[in-house]
Each structure stands twice: as structure tokens, then as C-alpha cells.
mmCIF file with all atom_site columns, C-alpha atoms in Angstrom:
data_model
loop_
_atom_site.group_PDB
_atom_site.id
_atom_site.type_symbol
_atom_site.label_atom_id
_atom_site.label_alt_id
_atom_site.label_comp_id
_atom_site.label_asym_id
_atom_site.label_entity_id
_atom_site.label_seq_id
_atom_site.pdbx_PDB_ins_code
_atom_site.Cartn_x
_atom_site.Cartn_y
_atom_site.Cartn_z
_atom_site.occupancy
_atom_site.B_iso_or_equiv
_atom_site.pdbx_formal_charge
_atom_site.auth_seq_id
_atom_site.auth_comp_id
_atom_site.auth_asym_id
_atom_site.auth_atom_id
_atom_site.pdbx_PDB_model_num
ATOM 1   C CA . GLY A 1 1   ? 18.857 -36.272 -49.933 1.00 73.00 ? 1   GLY A CA 1
ATOM 2   C CA . LEU A 1 2   ? 19.915 -38.455 -47.138 1.00 81.00 ? 2   LEU A CA 1
ATOM 3   C CA . LEU A 1 3   ? 20.584 -37.923 -43.613 1.00 83.00 ? 3   LEU A CA 1
ATOM 4   C CA . ALA A 1 4   ? 22.800 -40.252 -41.498 1.00 88.00 ? 4   ALA A CA 1
ATOM 5   C CA . ILE A 1 5   ? 23.099 -40.339 -38.321 1.00 87.00 ? 5   ILE A CA 1
ATOM 6   C CA . PHE A 1 6   ? 25.684 -41.948 -36.160 1.00 89.00 ? 6   PHE A CA 1
ATOM 7   C CA . ARG A 1 7   ? 25.287 -42.717 -32.044 1.00 87.00 ? 7   ARG A CA 1
ATOM 8   C CA . PRO A 1 8   ? 28.001 -42.324 -30.234 1.00 88.00 ? 8   PRO A CA 1
ATOM 9   C CA . ASP A 1 9   ? 26.188 -42.693 -27.109 1.00 86.00 ? 9   ASP A CA 1
ATOM 10  C CA . ILE A 1 10  ? 26.622 -46.384 -28.478 1.00 86.00 ? 10  ILE A CA 1
ATOM 11  C CA . VAL A 1 11  ? 30.041 -46.448 -29.647 1.00 90.00 ? 11  VAL A CA 1
ATOM 12  C CA . GLY A 1 12  ? 31.540 -43.040 -28.305 1.00 93.00 ? 12  GLY A CA 1
ATOM 13  C CA . GLU A 1 13  ? 31.845 -39.433 -30.317 1.00 94.00 ? 13  GLU A CA 1
ATOM 14  C CA . ALA A 1 14  ? 35.290 -40.523 -32.129 1.00 95.00 ? 14  ALA A CA 1
ATOM 15  C CA . LEU A 1 15  ? 34.682 -43.795 -33.398 1.00 95.00 ? 15  LEU A CA 1
ATOM 16  C CA . CYS A 1 16  ? 31.072 -42.140 -34.423 1.00 95.00 ? 16  CYS A CA 1
ATOM 17  C CA . VAL A 1 17  ? 33.302 -39.676 -36.289 1.00 96.00 ? 17  VAL A CA 1
ATOM 18  C CA . CYS A 1 18  ? 35.372 -42.892 -38.099 1.00 96.00 ? 18  CYS A CA 1
ATOM 19  C CA . ARG A 1 19  ? 32.861 -44.080 -39.049 1.00 95.00 ? 19  ARG A CA 1
ATOM 20  C CA . ALA A 1 20  ? 30.969 -40.773 -40.900 1.00 96.00 ? 20  ALA A CA 1
ATOM 21  C CA . VAL A 1 21  ? 34.576 -40.206 -42.688 1.00 97.00 ? 21  VAL A CA 1
ATOM 22  C CA . ASP A 1 22  ? 34.355 -44.348 -43.972 1.00 96.00 ? 22  ASP A CA 1
ATOM 23  C CA . ALA A 1 23  ? 30.940 -44.101 -45.276 1.00 96.00 ? 23  ALA A CA 1
ATOM 24  C CA . ALA A 1 24  ? 31.477 -40.659 -46.921 1.00 96.00 ? 24  ALA A CA 1
ATOM 25  C CA . ASP A 1 25  ? 34.052 -42.498 -48.371 1.00 96.00 ? 25  ASP A CA 1
ATOM 26  C CA . GLU A 1 26  ? 32.799 -45.383 -49.586 1.00 96.00 ? 26  GLU A CA 1
ATOM 27  C CA . ALA A 1 27  ? 29.424 -43.415 -50.581 1.00 96.00 ? 27  ALA A CA 1
ATOM 28  C CA . PHE A 1 28  ? 32.301 -41.274 -53.031 1.00 97.00 ? 28  PHE A CA 1
ATOM 29  C CA . GLY A 1 29  ? 33.775 -44.437 -54.133 1.00 97.00 ? 29  GLY A CA 1
ATOM 30  C CA . ALA A 1 30  ? 30.550 -45.720 -55.193 1.00 97.00 ? 30  ALA A CA 1
ATOM 31  C CA . ILE A 1 31  ? 29.262 -42.528 -57.148 1.00 97.00 ? 31  ILE A CA 1
ATOM 32  C CA . ASP A 1 32  ? 32.707 -42.353 -59.099 1.00 98.00 ? 32  ASP A CA 1
ATOM 33  C CA . THR A 1 33  ? 32.054 -45.886 -60.251 1.00 98.00 ? 33  THR A CA 1
ATOM 34  C CA . LEU A 1 34  ? 28.474 -45.805 -61.151 1.00 98.00 ? 34  LEU A CA 1
ATOM 35  C CA . ASN A 1 35  ? 29.656 -42.214 -62.802 1.00 98.00 ? 35  ASN A CA 1
ATOM 36  C CA . ALA A 1 36  ? 32.964 -43.721 -64.682 1.00 98.00 ? 36  ALA A CA 1
ATOM 37  C CA . ALA A 1 37  ? 29.644 -46.107 -66.441 1.00 97.00 ? 37  ALA A CA 1
ATOM 38  C CA . ARG A 1 38  ? 27.796 -43.543 -67.126 1.00 98.00 ? 38  ARG A CA 1
ATOM 39  C CA . GLY A 1 39  ? 30.180 -41.508 -68.953 1.00 97.00 ? 39  GLY A CA 1
ATOM 40  C CA . GLU A 1 40  ? 30.413 -44.336 -71.470 1.00 97.00 ? 40  GLU A CA 1
ATOM 41  C CA . THR A 1 41  ? 26.979 -44.115 -72.389 1.00 97.00 ? 41  THR A CA 1
ATOM 42  C CA . GLY A 1 42  ? 26.538 -40.166 -72.663 1.00 97.00 ? 42  GLY A CA 1
ATOM 43  C CA . LEU A 1 43  ? 24.861 -39.781 -69.279 1.00 98.00 ? 43  LEU A CA 1
ATOM 44  C CA . PRO A 1 44  ? 25.926 -36.838 -67.359 1.00 97.00 ? 44  PRO A CA 1
ATOM 45  C CA . ALA A 1 45  ? 28.007 -37.176 -63.716 1.00 97.00 ? 45  ALA A CA 1
ATOM 46  C CA . ILE A 1 46  ? 25.691 -37.412 -60.485 1.00 96.00 ? 46  ILE A CA 1
ATOM 47  C CA . ARG A 1 47  ? 27.064 -35.015 -58.136 1.00 95.00 ? 47  ARG A CA 1
ATOM 48  C CA . PHE A 1 48  ? 26.597 -34.703 -54.445 1.00 95.00 ? 48  PHE A CA 1
ATOM 49  C CA . GLY A 1 49  ? 27.527 -33.262 -51.394 1.00 96.00 ? 49  GLY A CA 1
ATOM 50  C CA . LEU A 1 50  ? 28.333 -34.127 -47.694 1.00 97.00 ? 50  LEU A CA 1
ATOM 51  C CA . GLY A 1 51  ? 27.685 -31.961 -44.757 1.00 97.00 ? 51  GLY A CA 1
ATOM 52  C CA . LEU A 1 52  ? 29.166 -33.820 -41.329 1.00 97.00 ? 52  LEU A CA 1
ATOM 53  C CA . HIS A 1 53  ? 28.903 -32.615 -37.850 1.00 96.00 ? 53  HIS A CA 1
ATOM 54  C CA . LEU A 1 54  ? 28.412 -33.979 -34.473 1.00 94.00 ? 54  LEU A CA 1
ATOM 55  C CA . GLY A 1 55  ? 25.463 -32.198 -32.292 1.00 93.00 ? 55  GLY A CA 1
ATOM 56  C CA . ASP A 1 56  ? 22.686 -33.142 -30.169 1.00 92.00 ? 56  ASP A CA 1
ATOM 57  C CA . VAL A 1 57  ? 19.320 -34.185 -31.887 1.00 93.00 ? 57  VAL A CA 1
ATOM 58  C CA . VAL A 1 58  ? 15.963 -35.060 -31.455 1.00 92.00 ? 58  VAL A CA 1
ATOM 59  C CA . TYR A 1 59  ? 14.678 -37.928 -33.416 1.00 90.00 ? 59  TYR A CA 1
ATOM 60  C CA . GLY A 1 60  ? 12.051 -40.053 -33.430 1.00 92.00 ? 60  GLY A CA 1
ATOM 61  C CA . ASN A 1 61  ? 8.016  -40.396 -35.576 1.00 92.00 ? 61  ASN A CA 1
ATOM 62  C CA . ILE A 1 62  ? 6.335  -37.080 -36.198 1.00 89.00 ? 62  ILE A CA 1
ATOM 63  C CA . GLY A 1 63  ? 3.150  -36.322 -38.045 1.00 90.00 ? 63  GLY A CA 1
ATOM 64  C CA . ALA A 1 64  ? 0.231  -37.348 -37.284 1.00 91.00 ? 64  ALA A CA 1
ATOM 65  C CA . PRO A 1 65  ? -1.170 -40.996 -36.461 1.00 87.00 ? 65  PRO A CA 1
ATOM 66  C CA . ASP A 1 66  ? -2.157 -41.456 -40.828 1.00 92.00 ? 66  ASP A CA 1
ATOM 67  C CA . ARG A 1 67  ? 1.321  -40.026 -41.748 1.00 93.00 ? 67  ARG A CA 1
ATOM 68  C CA . LEU A 1 68  ? 4.087  -40.811 -39.229 1.00 92.00 ? 68  LEU A CA 1
ATOM 69  C CA . ASP A 1 69  ? 8.026  -39.824 -40.538 1.00 90.00 ? 69  ASP A CA 1
ATOM 70  C CA . PHE A 1 70  ? 10.503 -40.538 -38.922 1.00 89.00 ? 70  PHE A CA 1
ATOM 71  C CA . THR A 1 71  ? 12.757 -37.651 -38.850 1.00 89.00 ? 71  THR A CA 1
ATOM 72  C CA . VAL A 1 72  ? 15.182 -35.696 -36.966 1.00 92.00 ? 72  VAL A CA 1
ATOM 73  C CA . ILE A 1 73  ? 15.589 -31.909 -35.789 1.00 92.00 ? 73  ILE A CA 1
ATOM 74  C CA . GLY A 1 74  ? 16.864 -29.488 -34.384 1.00 93.00 ? 74  GLY A CA 1
ATOM 75  C CA . PRO A 1 75  ? 19.710 -26.948 -34.287 1.00 94.00 ? 75  PRO A CA 1
ATOM 76  C CA . ALA A 1 76  ? 22.755 -29.383 -35.695 1.00 94.00 ? 76  ALA A CA 1
ATOM 77  C CA . VAL A 1 77  ? 20.477 -30.810 -38.203 1.00 94.00 ? 77  VAL A CA 1
ATOM 78  C CA . ASN A 1 78  ? 20.116 -27.184 -39.483 1.00 94.00 ? 78  ASN A CA 1
ATOM 79  C CA . LEU A 1 79  ? 24.027 -26.707 -39.305 1.00 96.00 ? 79  LEU A CA 1
ATOM 80  C CA . VAL A 1 80  ? 24.895 -29.850 -41.366 1.00 96.00 ? 80  VAL A CA 1
ATOM 81  C CA . ALA A 1 81  ? 22.417 -28.840 -43.605 1.00 95.00 ? 81  ALA A CA 1
ATOM 82  C CA . ARG A 1 82  ? 23.696 -25.836 -44.346 1.00 96.00 ? 82  ARG A CA 1
ATOM 83  C CA . LEU A 1 83  ? 27.405 -27.252 -44.302 1.00 97.00 ? 83  LEU A CA 1
ATOM 84  C CA . GLU A 1 84  ? 25.980 -29.618 -47.466 1.00 97.00 ? 84  GLU A CA 1
ATOM 85  C CA . ASP A 1 85  ? 24.762 -27.254 -49.331 1.00 96.00 ? 85  ASP A CA 1
ATOM 86  C CA . LEU A 1 86  ? 28.012 -24.679 -49.001 1.00 97.00 ? 86  LEU A CA 1
ATOM 87  C CA . THR A 1 87  ? 29.643 -27.511 -50.711 1.00 97.00 ? 87  THR A CA 1
ATOM 88  C CA . LYS A 1 88  ? 28.471 -26.305 -54.204 1.00 95.00 ? 88  LYS A CA 1
ATOM 89  C CA . THR A 1 89  ? 29.295 -22.797 -52.877 1.00 95.00 ? 89  THR A CA 1
ATOM 90  C CA . VAL A 1 90  ? 33.232 -24.089 -52.797 1.00 96.00 ? 90  VAL A CA 1
ATOM 91  C CA . ASP A 1 91  ? 33.132 -26.378 -54.632 1.00 93.00 ? 91  ASP A CA 1
ATOM 92  C CA . ARG A 1 92  ? 33.944 -29.430 -52.350 1.00 97.00 ? 92  ARG A CA 1
ATOM 93  C CA . ARG A 1 93  ? 32.607 -32.547 -51.636 1.00 97.00 ? 93  ARG A CA 1
ATOM 94  C CA . MET A 1 94  ? 32.603 -33.126 -47.831 1.00 98.00 ? 94  MET A CA 1
ATOM 95  C CA . LEU A 1 95  ? 32.456 -30.178 -45.346 1.00 98.00 ? 95  LEU A CA 1
ATOM 96  C CA . MET A 1 96  ? 32.347 -30.586 -41.538 1.00 98.00 ? 96  MET A CA 1
ATOM 97  C CA . SER A 1 97  ? 31.993 -28.666 -38.958 1.00 98.00 ? 97  SER A CA 1
ATOM 98  C CA . SER A 1 98  ? 34.860 -27.311 -36.303 1.00 97.00 ? 98  SER A CA 1
ATOM 99  C CA . ASP A 1 99  ? 33.672 -29.664 -33.563 1.00 96.00 ? 99  ASP A CA 1
ATOM 100 C CA . PHE A 1 100 ? 33.834 -32.854 -36.516 1.00 97.00 ? 100 PHE A CA 1
ATOM 101 C CA . ALA A 1 101 ? 36.753 -31.902 -37.284 1.00 98.00 ? 101 ALA A CA 1
ATOM 102 C CA . LYS A 1 102 ? 38.806 -31.874 -33.953 1.00 97.00 ? 102 LYS A CA 1
ATOM 103 C CA . LEU A 1 103 ? 38.008 -36.199 -33.700 1.00 96.00 ? 103 LEU A CA 1
ATOM 104 C CA . CYS A 1 104 ? 38.312 -36.419 -37.753 1.00 97.00 ? 104 CYS A CA 1
ATOM 105 C CA . PRO A 1 105 ? 41.365 -39.096 -37.690 1.00 95.00 ? 105 PRO A CA 1
ATOM 106 C CA . ARG A 1 106 ? 42.482 -37.786 -40.852 1.00 97.00 ? 106 ARG A CA 1
ATOM 107 C CA . PRO A 1 107 ? 44.221 -34.375 -42.046 1.00 98.00 ? 107 PRO A CA 1
ATOM 108 C CA . THR A 1 108 ? 42.014 -31.645 -41.849 1.00 98.00 ? 108 THR A CA 1
ATOM 109 C CA . HIS A 1 109 ? 41.939 -27.780 -42.999 1.00 97.00 ? 109 HIS A CA 1
ATOM 110 C CA . SER A 1 110 ? 40.003 -24.775 -42.673 1.00 98.00 ? 110 SER A CA 1
ATOM 111 C CA . MET A 1 111 ? 37.852 -23.052 -45.264 1.00 98.00 ? 111 MET A CA 1
ATOM 112 C CA . GLY A 1 112 ? 37.118 -19.724 -43.678 1.00 98.00 ? 112 GLY A CA 1
ATOM 113 C CA . HIS A 1 113 ? 34.662 -18.782 -42.074 1.00 98.00 ? 113 HIS A CA 1
ATOM 114 C CA . HIS A 1 114 ? 31.058 -18.596 -43.063 1.00 98.00 ? 114 HIS A CA 1
ATOM 115 C CA . ASN A 1 115 ? 27.606 -17.486 -42.787 1.00 96.00 ? 115 ASN A CA 1
ATOM 116 C CA . LEU A 1 116 ? 25.594 -20.021 -42.881 1.00 95.00 ? 116 LEU A CA 1
ATOM 117 C CA . ARG A 1 117 ? 21.928 -19.116 -43.505 1.00 92.00 ? 117 ARG A CA 1
ATOM 118 C CA . GLY A 1 118 ? 19.534 -19.734 -40.455 1.00 88.00 ? 118 GLY A CA 1
ATOM 119 C CA . VAL A 1 119 ? 21.933 -20.062 -38.113 1.00 89.00 ? 119 VAL A CA 1
ATOM 120 C CA . SER A 1 120 ? 23.334 -17.008 -35.944 1.00 89.00 ? 120 SER A CA 1
ATOM 121 C CA . GLU A 1 121 ? 26.837 -16.380 -36.227 1.00 92.00 ? 121 GLU A CA 1
ATOM 122 C CA . PRO A 1 122 ? 29.597 -17.747 -38.688 1.00 96.00 ? 122 PRO A CA 1
ATOM 123 C CA . HIS A 1 123 ? 31.131 -20.893 -38.674 1.00 96.00 ? 123 HIS A CA 1
ATOM 124 C CA . GLU A 1 124 ? 35.000 -21.903 -39.675 1.00 98.00 ? 124 GLU A CA 1
ATOM 125 C CA . VAL A 1 125 ? 34.073 -24.687 -41.544 1.00 98.00 ? 125 VAL A CA 1
ATOM 126 C CA . PHE A 1 126 ? 36.336 -27.670 -42.856 1.00 98.00 ? 126 PHE A CA 1
ATOM 127 C CA . ALA A 1 127 ? 37.800 -30.334 -44.970 1.00 98.00 ? 127 ALA A CA 1
ATOM 128 C CA . LEU A 1 128 ? 39.898 -33.346 -46.234 1.00 97.00 ? 128 LEU A CA 1
ATOM 129 C CA . SER A 1 129 ? 44.009 -31.735 -46.763 1.00 95.00 ? 129 SER A CA 1
#
């Protein structure tokens, strides 16, 4: 797993959303190229899903002095992890929250409201059109 953080306090939310979508496109392009090479040698494709969301988080080193891990915690982290998990169920490579979709520079469409484990209310989920 991987968690990428784009900090809107530095460049603003709209630019962070653009950069996140661009990074997702680049990641999918790279994996598609790798999978083409893997297919030629009979290896199975590598699949992954991405969840995109805007929200407040707490980040930093957590743990004991002899074992510190840099991590990010908070409800926004939980929500984006559930979006990523939902990609498997709805067979989409990338899903985004409504907060993210509102600022997305590319056309999106609703995938409906979904109950997300550990999230109190159903959330409307979006995908790129």
C-alpha cells in the first residue's frame, strides 16, 4: 500500500487535486506499461486501485523512540482507504469522494451512495467519466 499526501496549505486545494489526478494517471500509465511486459513473459498483471479524497489529517512520527513510523491518521485517512477498497467491488481503478470530485478538473460521474466500513454515513462516490 501507498499513501500520497498533497498539501493544499502550500499550493491550494484546486492545484492539489490536479496534481493528484496527474499522479494517478502517471501511476496507471506506468503499471500498464509494466503489465504489457509482464504479459509477454507469461506473468500475471499487477492490479491496484486508488482512492482520492480531501480532508484534514494528523501526520508525523508515531511510536516508541526505538521504532518510529511516519504515518497519517484521522477520519480522512479512513475514508480514502475505504474508497480504495471499494475499487475492487465496483471494478473501477480510481474512485473519489464528492469533496474531491467537486474540484476535479476532469469530468466525473456519480457511482452512487455507498456504505463504507468504519464510516458512519453512506458517501456518494465518483469516478472519472
